[in-house]
Amino acid sequence: SSHCLSQTASPAPTIIATTRRGAKKRRLFEKLGVTVLVFLLQLAGQAFLGGDVVAFYGLKVNADILAGQYWRLVTPIFLHGGIMHILFNMYSLYNIGPPVEAAFGYARFLLLYLLAGIFGVLFSFAFTPNPSLGASGAIFGLIGALAVYLYTHRQQFGAAGRQRFFNVLFIVGIN
């Protein structure tokens, strides 16, 4: 038997009219909370330890990765360069997270987020010697997954799905 969406009930209510109640809301705040907690620890570390603890503990620094500090392929996803940086990324995750989770499920959402973030760090490693940090690569990966999902199932979603797909493309264009 095939698992094609056209053989099941219309997916439009799950992804187009995503709600943020109960367990879904709690899981979303868990995802946001981990990054915000790391940011607060980052600020506390800078205040109490002095210096740039971000660079020391997790920033993407090509030379450090080449020297064997492979955790720096993951840690930059959870670090941010300032309050505006984290606010923009968390706002983006707040908006894009629920429909992606509705489309793919919680476990796949987390896997998509982490893999997209790691690949974002790898691209940064490959294309710039400059240090980097932030969840932007992970968020763009989620946006890409949602865009592909909406495009692939555009017949089932109808006009609402097309509108959401073009909204996703608009967000990517702005960024």
Coordinates of C-alpha atoms in Angstrom, one line a residue:
S1 CA 0.0 0.0 0.0
S2 CA 1.1 3.5 -0.8
H3 CA 1.5 6.3 1.8
C4 CA 0.6 9.0 -0.7
L5 CA -1.3 11.9 0.8
S6 CA -3.8 11.7 -2.0
Q7 CA -5.1 8.4 -0.6
T8 CA -5.7 9.8 2.8
A9 CA -7.9 12.6 4.2
S10 CA -6.9 16.1 3.1
P11 CA -3.8 17.3 4.9
A12 CA -4.9 20.9 4.6
P13 CA -6.3 21.3 8.1
T14 CA -3.1 20.0 9.7
I15 CA -0.6 22.3 8.0
I16 CA -2.6 25.2 6.7
A17 CA -4.5 25.9 9.9
T18 CA -1.9 24.8 12.4
T19 CA -3.0 25.5 16.0
R20 CA -0.6 26.1 18.9
R21 CA -2.5 24.4 21.7
G22 CA -1.6 21.8 24.3
A23 CA 1.3 19.5 23.5
K24 CA 2.2 21.3 20.2
K25 CA 2.6 24.6 22.1
R26 CA 4.7 23.0 24.8
R27 CA 7.0 21.3 22.2
L28 CA 7.4 24.6 20.4
F29 CA 8.4 26.4 23.6
E30 CA 10.8 23.6 24.4
K31 CA 12.6 24.2 21.0
L32 CA 12.6 28.0 21.6
G33 CA 13.6 27.5 25.2
V34 CA 16.8 25.5 24.5
T35 CA 18.2 28.2 22.3
V36 CA 17.1 31.0 24.6
L37 CA 18.6 29.2 27.6
V38 CA 21.9 28.8 25.7
F39 CA 21.8 32.5 24.8
L40 CA 21.3 33.4 28.5
L41 CA 24.1 31.2 29.5
Q42 CA 26.2 32.8 26.8
L43 CA 25.4 36.2 28.2
A44 CA 26.1 35.1 31.8
G45 CA 29.4 33.5 30.8
Q46 CA 30.5 36.8 29.1
A47 CA 29.5 38.8 32.2
F48 CA 31.1 36.5 34.8
L49 CA 34.1 35.1 33.0
G50 CA 34.9 38.1 30.8
G51 CA 36.2 37.8 27.3
D52 CA 34.5 36.2 24.5
V53 CA 33.3 32.8 25.8
V54 CA 31.3 32.3 22.6
A55 CA 34.5 32.1 20.6
F56 CA 36.1 29.9 23.1
Y57 CA 33.2 27.4 23.6
G58 CA 31.4 27.0 20.3
L59 CA 31.7 29.6 17.6
K60 CA 32.4 28.2 14.1
V61 CA 36.1 28.9 13.7
N62 CA 37.5 27.0 10.7
A63 CA 41.0 26.6 12.2
D64 CA 39.5 25.1 15.4
I65 CA 37.4 22.6 13.4
L66 CA 40.4 21.6 11.3
A67 CA 42.3 21.1 14.6
G68 CA 39.7 18.5 15.7
Q69 CA 37.1 20.5 17.5
Y70 CA 34.2 18.9 15.6
W71 CA 31.6 20.0 18.1
R72 CA 31.9 23.4 16.5
L73 CA 29.8 21.9 13.6
V74 CA 26.8 21.8 16.0
T75 CA 27.3 24.4 18.7
P76 CA 27.0 27.5 16.5
I77 CA 23.4 26.5 15.8
F78 CA 22.5 27.4 19.4
L79 CA 24.6 30.5 19.8
H80 CA 23.6 34.0 18.7
G81 CA 25.5 37.3 18.2
G82 CA 23.1 39.6 20.1
I83 CA 19.5 40.2 21.2
M84 CA 18.3 41.2 17.7
H85 CA 19.9 38.1 16.2
I86 CA 18.2 35.7 18.6
L87 CA 14.9 37.6 18.5
F88 CA 14.7 37.4 14.7
N89 CA 15.7 33.7 14.6
M90 CA 13.2 32.7 17.4
Y91 CA 10.4 34.7 15.7
S92 CA 11.2 32.8 12.5
L93 CA 11.2 29.5 14.3
Y94 CA 8.0 30.4 16.1
N95 CA 6.3 31.0 12.8
I96 CA 7.8 28.3 10.6
G97 CA 8.1 25.5 13.3
P98 CA 4.5 24.6 13.8
P99 CA 3.6 24.0 10.1
V100 CA 6.8 22.0 9.6
E101 CA 6.1 19.9 12.6
A102 CA 2.5 19.4 11.5
A103 CA 3.8 18.2 8.1
F104 CA 6.7 16.0 9.2
G105 CA 6.0 15.1 12.9
Y106 CA 8.1 16.0 16.0
A107 CA 11.0 13.6 15.5
R108 CA 11.5 14.4 11.8
F109 CA 11.2 18.1 12.6
L110 CA 14.1 17.9 15.1
L111 CA 16.1 15.9 12.7
L112 CA 15.5 18.4 9.9
Y113 CA 16.4 21.3 12.2
L114 CA 19.7 19.7 13.4
L115 CA 20.7 18.4 10.0
A116 CA 19.9 21.7 8.3
G117 CA 21.8 23.6 11.0
I118 CA 24.9 21.3 10.6
F119 CA 24.8 21.7 6.9
G120 CA 24.5 25.4 7.3
V121 CA 27.7 25.4 9.4
L122 CA 29.4 23.2 6.9
F123 CA 28.5 25.6 4.1
S124 CA 29.8 28.5 6.2
F125 CA 33.0 26.4 6.8
A126 CA 33.4 25.8 3.1
F127 CA 32.7 29.3 1.8
T128 CA 34.0 31.7 4.4
P129 CA 37.0 31.8 6.7
N130 CA 35.0 34.2 9.0
P131 CA 33.6 32.9 12.3
S132 CA 29.9 32.4 12.4
L133 CA 27.0 31.4 14.7
G134 CA 23.2 31.3 14.7
A135 CA 20.2 29.2 13.9
S136 CA 19.7 30.7 10.4
G137 CA 20.9 27.7 8.5
A138 CA 18.6 25.4 10.5
I139 CA 15.6 27.8 10.0
F140 CA 16.3 28.0 6.2
G141 CA 16.4 24.2 6.1
L142 CA 12.9 24.1 7.7
I143 CA 11.7 26.7 5.3
G144 CA 13.1 24.7 2.4
A145 CA 11.4 21.5 3.7
L146 CA 8.1 23.3 4.0
A147 CA 8.3 24.8 0.6
V148 CA 9.0 21.4 -1.0
Y149 CA 6.2 19.8 1.0
L150 CA 3.7 22.5 0.0
Y151 CA 4.8 22.4 -3.7
T152 CA 4.6 18.6 -3.8
H153 CA 1.1 18.5 -2.3
R154 CA -0.2 21.7 -3.9
Q155 CA -3.2 19.8 -5.4
Q156 CA -4.4 18.7 -2.0
F157 CA -3.9 22.1 -0.4
G158 CA -5.6 24.2 -3.1
A159 CA -5.5 28.0 -2.9
A160 CA -4.5 28.1 0.7
G161 CA -1.5 25.9 0.1
R162 CA -0.4 28.0 -2.9
Q163 CA -0.7 31.2 -0.8
R164 CA 1.4 29.7 1.9
F165 CA 4.0 28.4 -0.6
F166 CA 4.3 31.9 -2.1
N167 CA 4.5 33.4 1.4
V168 CA 7.5 31.0 2.1
L169 CA 9.1 32.1 -1.1
F170 CA 8.6 35.7 -0.2
I171 CA 10.3 35.2 3.2
V172 CA 13.2 33.5 1.5
G173 CA 13.5 36.3 -1.0
I174 CA 13.6 39.0 1.8
N175 CA 16.3 37.1 3.7

